[in-house]
PDB file of C-alpha atoms and ligand atoms in Angstrom:
ATOM      1  CA  MET A 252       0.000   0.000   0.000  1.00  0.00           C
ATOM      2  CA  PRO A 253       1.473   3.370  -0.979  1.00  0.00           C
ATOM      3  CA  GLY A 254       1.983   5.798   1.897  1.00  0.00           C
ATOM      4  CA  SER A 255       4.422   7.953   3.831  1.00  0.00           C
ATOM      5  CA  LEU A 256       7.102   6.732   6.195  1.00  0.00           C
ATOM      6  CA  LYS A 257       8.399   9.213   8.757  1.00  0.00           C
ATOM      7  CA  THR A 258      11.714   8.062  10.174  1.00  0.00           C
ATOM      8  CA  GLU A 259      15.131   8.980  11.429  1.00  0.00           C
ATOM      9  CA  ALA A 260      17.908   7.742   9.168  1.00  0.00           C
ATOM     10  CA  ILE A 261      21.674   7.822   8.722  1.00  0.00           C
ATOM     11  CA  VAL A 262      23.014   8.174   5.170  1.00  0.00           C
ATOM     12  CA  LEU A 263      25.393   5.254   4.511  1.00  0.00           C
ATOM     13  CA  ARG A 264      26.077   5.973   0.834  1.00  0.00           C
ATOM     14  CA  SER A 265      24.927   8.454  -1.761  1.00  0.00           C
ATOM     15  CA  PHE A 266      25.217   8.006  -5.552  1.00  0.00           C
ATOM     16  CA  ARG A 267      24.537  10.311  -8.469  1.00  0.00           C
ATOM     17  CA  PHE A 268      21.603   9.079 -10.495  1.00  0.00           C
ATOM     18  CA  GLY A 269      20.472  10.453 -13.839  1.00  0.00           C
ATOM     19  CA  GLU A 270      20.795  14.170 -14.497  1.00  0.00           C
ATOM     20  CA  ALA A 271      19.954  15.659 -11.135  1.00  0.00           C
ATOM     21  CA  ASP A 272      18.977  12.903  -8.724  1.00  0.00           C
ATOM     22  CA  ARG A 273      20.693  10.935  -5.998  1.00  0.00           C
ATOM     23  CA  VAL A 274      20.106   7.416  -4.732  1.00  0.00           C
ATOM     24  CA  LEU A 275      20.729   6.995  -1.013  1.00  0.00           C
ATOM     25  CA  HIS A 276      21.449   3.921   1.067  1.00  0.00           C
ATOM     26  CA  LEU A 277      19.983   4.686   4.488  1.00  0.00           C
ATOM     27  CA  TYR A 278      19.936   2.908   7.817  1.00  0.00           C
ATOM     28  CA  THR A 279      16.796   3.438   9.912  1.00  0.00           C
ATOM     29  CA  PRO A 280      15.878   2.236  13.426  1.00  0.00           C
ATOM     30  CA  GLN A 281      12.664   0.390  12.517  1.00  0.00           C
ATOM     31  CA  ARG A 282      13.165  -0.655   8.902  1.00  0.00           C
ATOM     32  CA  GLY A 283      16.900  -1.286   8.866  1.00  0.00           C
ATOM     33  CA  ARG A 284      18.620  -0.587   5.544  1.00  0.00           C
ATOM     34  CA  VAL A 285      16.444   1.062   2.921  1.00  0.00           C
ATOM     35  CA  SER A 286      17.211   2.687  -0.429  1.00  0.00           C
ATOM     36  CA  ALA A 287      15.627   5.963  -1.487  1.00  0.00           C
ATOM     37  CA  ILE A 288      15.789   8.388  -4.379  1.00  0.00           C
ATOM     38  CA  ALA A 289      16.015  12.152  -3.895  1.00  0.00           C
ATOM     39  CA  LYS A 290      14.835  13.916  -7.022  1.00  0.00           C
ATOM     40  CA  GLY A 291      16.400  17.139  -8.248  1.00  0.00           C
ATOM     41  CA  VAL A 292      18.829  17.151  -5.340  1.00  0.00           C
ATOM     42  CA  ARG A 293      21.791  18.108  -7.520  1.00  0.00           C
ATOM     43  CA  ARG A 294      20.103  21.268  -8.825  1.00  0.00           C
ATOM     44  CA  ALA A 295      21.444  24.473  -7.271  1.00  0.00           C
ATOM     45  CA  LYS A 296      18.084  25.416  -5.777  1.00  0.00           C
ATOM     46  CA  SER A 297      17.210  22.000  -4.334  1.00  0.00           C
ATOM     47  CA  ARG A 298      15.270  22.263  -1.071  1.00  0.00           C
ATOM     48  CA  PHE A 299      17.414  19.441   0.302  1.00  0.00           C
ATOM     49  CA  GLY A 300      20.610  21.520   0.163  1.00  0.00           C
ATOM     50  CA  GLY A 301      23.722  19.453   0.903  1.00  0.00           C
ATOM     51  CA  ARG A 302      22.239  17.317   3.635  1.00  0.00           C
ATOM     52  CA  LEU A 303      21.729  14.058   1.738  1.00  0.00           C
ATOM     53  CA  GLU A 304      25.391  13.114   2.052  1.00  0.00           C
ATOM     54  CA  PRO A 305      27.060  10.238   3.922  1.00  0.00           C
ATOM     55  CA  PHE A 306      27.227  10.512   7.750  1.00  0.00           C
ATOM     56  CA  PHE A 307      24.252  12.898   8.022  1.00  0.00           C
ATOM     57  CA  ARG A 308      21.684  11.846  10.605  1.00  0.00           C
ATOM     58  CA  LEU A 309      18.322  13.056   9.321  1.00  0.00           C
ATOM     59  CA  GLN A 310      14.632  13.189  10.070  1.00  0.00           C
ATOM     60  CA  LEU A 311      13.033  12.087   6.824  1.00  0.00           C
ATOM     61  CA  VAL A 312       9.643  11.679   5.257  1.00  0.00           C
ATOM     62  CA  LEU A 313       9.796   8.989   2.574  1.00  0.00           C
ATOM     63  CA  TYR A 314       7.078   8.172   0.089  1.00  0.00           C
ATOM     64  CA  GLU A 315       6.647   4.460  -0.331  1.00  0.00           C
ATOM     65  CA  GLY A 316       5.043   3.434  -3.602  1.00  0.00           C
ATOM     66  CA  ARG A 317       5.160   0.142  -5.428  1.00  0.00           C
ATOM     67  CA  SER A 318       8.869   0.414  -6.216  1.00  0.00           C
ATOM     68  CA  GLU A 319      11.515  -0.887  -3.803  1.00  0.00           C
ATOM     69  CA  LEU A 320      13.098   2.550  -4.029  1.00  0.00           C
ATOM     70  CA  LEU A 321      11.422   5.008  -1.657  1.00  0.00           C
ATOM     71  CA  THR A 322      11.261   8.709  -2.531  1.00  0.00           C
ATOM     72  CA  VAL A 323      12.558  11.412  -0.177  1.00  0.00           C
ATOM     73  CA  THR A 324       9.852  14.046   0.259  1.00  0.00           C
ATOM     74  CA  SER A 325      11.370  16.002   3.152  1.00  0.00           C
ATOM     75  CA  ALA A 326      14.648  16.018   5.086  1.00  0.00           C
ATOM     76  CA  GLU A 327      15.713  17.828   8.253  1.00  0.00           C
ATOM     77  CA  THR A 328      19.227  17.636   9.674  1.00  0.00           C
ATOM     78  CA  LEU A 329      19.511  16.133  13.165  1.00  0.00           C
ATOM     79  CA  ALA A 330      23.325  15.937  13.065  1.00  0.00           C
ATOM     80  CA  GLY A 331      25.598  16.913  10.165  1.00  0.00           C
ATOM     81  CA  HIS A 332      28.892  16.005  11.912  1.00  0.00           C
ATOM     82  CA  PRO A 333      30.915  18.878  10.375  1.00  0.00           C
ATOM     83  CA  ARG A 334      34.044  18.295  12.494  1.00  0.00           C
ATOM     84  CA  LEU A 335      34.235  14.666  11.443  1.00  0.00           C
ATOM     85  CA  ARG A 336      34.385  15.793   7.808  1.00  0.00           C
ATOM     86  CA  GLU A 337      37.442  17.996   8.440  1.00  0.00           C
ATOM     87  CA  ASP A 338      39.570  15.168   9.837  1.00  0.00           C
ATOM     88  CA  GLY A 339      40.966  12.553   7.442  1.00  0.00           C
ATOM     89  CA  GLY A 340      41.212   9.806  10.057  1.00  0.00           C
ATOM     90  CA  ALA A 341      37.707  10.404  11.412  1.00  0.00           C
ATOM     91  CA  LEU A 342      36.312  10.491   7.866  1.00  0.00           C
ATOM     92  CA  ASP A 343      37.993   7.193   6.984  1.00  0.00           C
ATOM     93  CA  THR A 344      36.827   5.533  10.211  1.00  0.00           C
ATOM     94  CA  ALA A 345      33.265   6.828   9.700  1.00  0.00           C
ATOM     95  CA  ALA A 346      33.260   5.568   6.098  1.00  0.00           C
ATOM     96  CA  ARG A 347      34.284   2.085   7.259  1.00  0.00           C
ATOM     97  CA  ALA A 348      31.602   2.103   9.958  1.00  0.00           C
ATOM     98  CA  CYS A 349      28.901   2.960   7.392  1.00  0.00           C
ATOM     99  CA  ASP A 350      30.333   0.418   4.943  1.00  0.00           C
ATOM    100  CA  ALA A 351      30.272  -2.328   7.607  1.00  0.00           C
ATOM    101  CA  VAL A 352      26.625  -1.614   8.466  1.00  0.00           C
ATOM    102  CA  GLY A 353      25.663  -1.551   4.783  1.00  0.00           C
ATOM    103  CA  ARG A 354      27.384  -4.863   4.072  1.00  0.00           C
ATOM    104  CA  LEU A 355      26.340  -6.741   7.178  1.00  0.00           C
ATOM    105  CA  PHE A 356      22.617  -6.092   6.893  1.00  0.00           C
ATOM    106  CA  ASP A 357      20.300  -6.560   3.932  1.00  0.00           C
ATOM    107  CA  ASP A 358      17.249  -4.405   3.280  1.00  0.00           C
ATOM    108  CA  GLY A 359      14.408  -5.364   5.614  1.00  0.00           C
ATOM    109  CA  ASP A 360      16.592  -6.680   8.471  1.00  0.00           C
ATOM    110  CA  PRO A 361      16.123  -4.035  11.176  1.00  0.00           C
ATOM    111  CA  HIS A 362      18.189  -3.802  14.373  1.00  0.00           C
ATOM    112  CA  ALA A 363      17.423  -0.669  16.401  1.00  0.00           C
ATOM    113  CA  GLY A 364      20.643  -1.307  18.357  1.00  0.00           C
ATOM    114  CA  VAL A 365      22.685  -1.003  15.155  1.00  0.00           C
ATOM    115  CA  TYR A 366      21.121   2.378  14.397  1.00  0.00           C
ATOM    116  CA  HIS A 367      21.988   3.698  17.857  1.00  0.00           C
ATOM    117  CA  LEU A 368      25.491   2.230  17.704  1.00  0.00           C
ATOM    118  CA  LEU A 369      26.185   3.939  14.360  1.00  0.00           C
ATOM    119  CA  ALA A 370      24.697   7.232  15.606  1.00  0.00           C
ATOM    120  CA  ASN A 371      26.974   7.025  18.690  1.00  0.00           C
ATOM    121  CA  GLU A 372      30.045   6.250  16.585  1.00  0.00           C
ATOM    122  CA  LEU A 373      29.459   9.217  14.259  1.00  0.00           C
ATOM    123  CA  ALA A 374      28.755  11.541  17.211  1.00  0.00           C
ATOM    124  CA  LEU A 375      31.964  10.376  18.922  1.00  0.00           C
ATOM    125  CA  LEU A 376      34.090  10.856  15.788  1.00  0.00           C
ATOM    126  CA  ASP A 377      32.586  14.340  15.399  1.00  0.00           C
ATOM    127  CA  ALA A 378      33.137  15.335  19.044  1.00  0.00           C
ATOM    128  CA  GLU A 379      36.593  13.750  19.330  1.00  0.00           C
ATOM    129  CA  PRO A 380      38.092  13.130  15.863  1.00  0.00           C
ATOM    130  CA  ALA A 381      41.322  11.979  17.553  1.00  0.00           C
ATOM    131  CA  ARG A 382      39.430   8.873  18.727  1.00  0.00           C
ATOM    132  CA  ALA A 383      39.467   7.593  15.141  1.00  0.00           C
ATOM    133  CA  GLY A 384      41.767   4.698  14.351  1.00  0.00           C
ATOM    134  CA  ARG A 385      42.157   0.962  14.549  1.00  0.00           C
ATOM    135  CA  ALA A 386      41.103   0.414  18.185  1.00  0.00           C
ATOM    136  CA  ASN A 387      37.912   2.447  17.709  1.00  0.00           C
ATOM    137  CA  ALA A 388      37.103   0.794  14.372  1.00  0.00           C
ATOM    138  CA  LEU A 389      37.528  -2.691  15.888  1.00  0.00           C
ATOM    139  CA  ALA A 390      35.462  -1.838  18.977  1.00  0.00           C
ATOM    140  CA  PHE A 391      32.711  -0.612  16.640  1.00  0.00           C
ATOM    141  CA  ARG A 392      32.788  -3.863  14.655  1.00  0.00           C
ATOM    142  CA  LEU A 393      32.664  -5.946  17.818  1.00  0.00           C
ATOM    143  CA  LYS A 394      29.614  -4.053  19.036  1.00  0.00           C
ATOM    144  CA  LEU A 395      28.103  -4.478  15.594  1.00  0.00           C
ATOM    145  CA  LEU A 396      28.558  -8.248  15.901  1.00  0.00           C
ATOM    146  CA  LEU A 397      26.857  -8.127  19.287  1.00  0.00           C
ATOM    147  CA  ALA A 398      23.925  -6.087  17.942  1.00  0.00           C
ATOM    148  CA  ALA A 399      23.542  -8.525  15.034  1.00  0.00           C
ATOM    149  CA  GLY A 400      23.577 -11.535  17.348  1.00  0.00           C
ATOM    150  CA  PHE A 401      26.970 -12.862  16.186  1.00  0.00           C
ATOM    151  CA  SER A 402      29.002 -11.922  19.252  1.00  0.00           C
ATOM    152  CA  PRO A 403      31.987 -14.277  19.728  1.00  0.00           C
ATOM    153  CA  GLN A 404      32.212 -16.279  22.932  1.00  0.00           C
ATOM    154  CA  LEU A 405      35.024 -14.749  24.990  1.00  0.00           C
ATOM    155  CA  ALA A 406      34.526 -15.957  28.573  1.00  0.00           C
ATOM    156  CA  ALA A 407      35.150 -19.692  28.099  1.00  0.00           C
ATOM    157  CA  CYS A 408      36.345 -22.154  25.460  1.00  0.00           C
ATOM    158  CA  ALA A 409      33.733 -22.121  22.690  1.00  0.00           C
ATOM    159  CA  THR A 410      34.234 -25.874  22.172  1.00  0.00           C
ATOM    160  CA  CYS A 411      34.490 -27.438  25.668  1.00  0.00           C
ATOM    161  CA  GLY A 412      33.593 -24.626  28.099  1.00  0.00           C
ATOM    162  CA  ALA A 413      36.980 -24.589  29.889  1.00  0.00           C
ATOM    163  CA  ARG A 414      37.719 -21.226  31.505  1.00  0.00           C
ATOM    164  CA  GLU A 415      41.491 -21.609  31.666  1.00  0.00           C
ATOM    165  CA  HIS A 416      44.332 -21.966  29.173  1.00  0.00           C
ATOM    166  CA  LEU A 417      42.419 -19.967  26.569  1.00  0.00           C
ATOM    167  CA  ALA A 418      45.063 -19.533  23.900  1.00  0.00           C
ATOM    168  CA  GLY A 419      43.389 -19.409  20.523  1.00  0.00           C
ATOM    169  CA  PHE A 420      40.423 -18.138  18.553  1.00  0.00           C
ATOM    170  CA  SER A 421      38.306 -20.064  16.081  1.00  0.00           C
ATOM    171  CA  GLY A 422      35.629 -18.441  13.945  1.00  0.00           C
ATOM    172  CA  ALA A 423      34.203 -21.895  13.222  1.00  0.00           C
ATOM    173  CA  ALA A 424      33.945 -22.721  16.954  1.00  0.00           C
ATOM    174  CA  GLY A 425      32.472 -19.267  17.614  1.00  0.00           C
ATOM    175  CA  GLY A 426      35.031 -17.726  19.949  1.00  0.00           C
ATOM    176  CA  VAL A 427      38.086 -18.317  22.117  1.00  0.00           C
ATOM    177  CA  VAL A 428      39.305 -21.897  22.488  1.00  0.00           C
ATOM    178  CA  CYS A 429      41.554 -23.620  25.025  1.00  0.00           C
ATOM    179  CA  THR A 430      44.887 -25.320  24.317  1.00  0.00           C
ATOM    180  CA  ALA A 431      43.166 -28.754  24.143  1.00  0.00           C
ATOM    181  CA  CYS A 432      40.677 -27.545  21.523  1.00  0.00           C
ATOM    182  CA  GLU A 433      42.857 -25.207  19.468  1.00  0.00           C
ATOM    183  CA  ALA A 434      43.166 -27.331  16.312  1.00  0.00           C
ATOM    184  CA  GLY A 435      42.149 -25.040  13.437  1.00  0.00           C
ATOM    185  CA  ALA A 436      42.400 -21.960  15.650  1.00  0.00           C
ATOM    186  CA  PHE A 437      44.954 -19.161  15.506  1.00  0.00           C
ATOM    187  CA  THR A 438      46.905 -17.888  18.495  1.00  0.00           C
ATOM    188  CA  LEU A 439      45.153 -15.198  20.505  1.00  0.00           C
ATOM    189  CA  ASP A 440      47.463 -13.561  23.059  1.00  0.00           C
ATOM    190  CA  GLU A 441      46.171 -12.465  26.443  1.00  0.00           C
ATOM    191  CA  ALA A 442      46.484  -8.820  25.351  1.00  0.00           C
ATOM    192  CA  ALA A 443      44.266  -9.420  22.314  1.00  0.00           C
ATOM    193  CA  HIS A 444      41.743 -11.411  24.354  1.00  0.00           C
ATOM    194  CA  GLY A 445      41.718  -8.607  26.938  1.00  0.00           C
ATOM    195  CA  PHE A 446      41.151  -5.997  24.231  1.00  0.00           C
ATOM    196  CA  LEU A 447      38.163  -7.921  22.834  1.00  0.00           C
ATOM    197  CA  VAL A 448      36.572  -8.276  26.292  1.00  0.00           C
ATOM    198  CA  GLU A 449      37.167  -4.637  27.249  1.00  0.00           C
ATOM    199  CA  ALA A 450      36.156  -3.164  23.886  1.00  0.00           C
ATOM    200  CA  LEU A 451      32.906  -5.121  23.965  1.00  0.00           C
ATOM    201  CA  GLY A 452      32.169  -4.236  27.589  1.00  0.00           C
ATOM    202  CA  ARG A 453      32.968  -0.520  27.605  1.00  0.00           C
ATOM    203  CA  PRO A 454      31.310   2.412  25.803  1.00  0.00           C
ATOM    204  CA  LEU A 455      32.910   3.313  22.441  1.00  0.00           C
ATOM    205  CA  ALA A 456      34.364   6.483  23.967  1.00  0.00           C
ATOM    206  CA  GLU A 457      36.311   4.321  26.465  1.00  0.00           C
ATOM    207  CA  THR A 458      37.809   1.825  24.036  1.00  0.00           C
ATOM    208  CA  PRO A 459      41.169   0.756  25.484  1.00  0.00           C
ATOM    209  CA  ALA A 460      44.482   1.174  23.661  1.00  0.00           C
ATOM    210  CA  ALA A 461      46.354  -1.967  22.580  1.00  0.00           C
ATOM    211  CA  SER A 462      49.566  -2.902  20.771  1.00  0.00           C
ATOM    212  CA  PRO A 463      49.537  -3.321  16.976  1.00  0.00           C
ATOM    213  CA  ARG A 464      50.042  -7.084  17.501  1.00  0.00           C
ATOM    214  CA  ALA A 465      47.021  -7.341  19.821  1.00  0.00           C
ATOM    215  CA  LEU A 466      44.893  -5.251  17.435  1.00  0.00           C
ATOM    216  CA  ALA A 467      45.924  -7.430  14.471  1.00  0.00           C
ATOM    217  CA  GLN A 468      44.830 -10.572  16.359  1.00  0.00           C
ATOM    218  CA  ALA A 469      41.605  -8.896  17.482  1.00  0.00           C
ATOM    219  CA  GLU A 470      40.892  -7.929  13.874  1.00  0.00           C
ATOM    220  CA  ARG A 471      41.450 -11.498  12.703  1.00  0.00           C
ATOM    221  CA  ALA A 472      39.023 -12.759  15.367  1.00  0.00           C
ATOM    222  CA  ILE A 473      36.386 -10.274  14.181  1.00  0.00           C
ATOM    223  CA  LEU A 474      36.982 -11.086  10.492  1.00  0.00           C
ATOM    224  CA  GLU A 475      36.713 -14.833  11.088  1.00  0.00           C
ATOM    225  CA  THR A 476      33.536 -14.387  13.140  1.00  0.00           C
ATOM    226  CA  LEU A 477      31.989 -12.273  10.378  1.00  0.00           C
ATOM    227  CA  GLU A 478      32.998 -14.656   7.623  1.00  0.00           C
ATOM    228  CA  HIS A 479      31.777 -17.674   9.502  1.00  0.00           C
ATOM    229  CA  HIS A 480      28.410 -16.269  10.630  1.00  0.00           C
ATOM    230  CA  ALA A 481      27.541 -13.713   8.009  1.00  0.00           C
ATOM    231  CA  ASN A 482      29.695 -14.534   4.984  1.00  0.00           C
ATOM    232  CA  VAL A 483      30.796 -10.926   4.923  1.00  0.00           C
ATOM    233  CA  ARG A 484      34.311  -9.664   4.326  1.00  0.00           C
ATOM    234  CA  LEU A 485      35.058  -6.118   5.481  1.00  0.00           C
ATOM    235  CA  ARG A 486      37.941  -3.842   4.497  1.00  0.00           C
ATOM    236  CA  SER A 487      40.889  -4.245   6.828  1.00  0.00           C
ATOM    237  CA  VAL A 488      41.442  -1.522   9.409  1.00  0.00           C
ATOM    238  CA  SER A 489      45.225  -2.003   9.153  1.00  0.00           C
ATOM    239  CA  THR A 490      45.667   1.189   7.125  1.00  0.00           C
ATOM    240  CA  LEU A 491      44.100   3.291   9.890  1.00  0.00           C
ATOM    241  CA  ALA A 492      46.487   5.074  12.253  1.00  0.00           C
TER     242      ALA A 492
HETATM  243 ZN1   ZN B 285      38.362 -26.386  25.028  1.00  0.00          ZN
END
């Protein structure tokens, strides 16, 4: 049934379309990822101005017809994140966060927790651009796994339940594994295990620091979890500062 959808949304991606239009990939709290077209947005006098760009958090009215593509009928800025846009590291980290959300979830797979997590990440990168970097990007991905229901088991061996001698990580087993169960696992040092536990347990703004070695192992654990559960491969964070 055609009608209007009033919703908050974060712009994940924005593409030129035709002569003057843009197609947007949006993430919304109740509908998850949706795609919408904004007509005439690239004309100088567009009523939408420059606000239909990635990282904007908006209050939108979308017209929903028979097409899968909704049509933007009005847009108000809730947060434009201007400081984030002036910092290369924050911009890169924000782009990866939006890319991860867009890849991990299909249209029509809503997770309100994912919306709030992404809104928090963008607000943090705008308020404190120096927070950008590998530790923040990995903490965001871990929380994304949790919100999607794919959180790795970190407290005990994912195979036998042992709570000691946890020395490896196995995406197939679903988390950390003990020395007796580590066939097929890779080595996860205590520092990397500690980072995963702390990053998952603390707010994004309190993500702990960790050595490059620990972050590399933490990233591998996240990548293997994603590949195993969601068949998704994300861009490495290794090029972030
Ligand atoms: Zn075990």
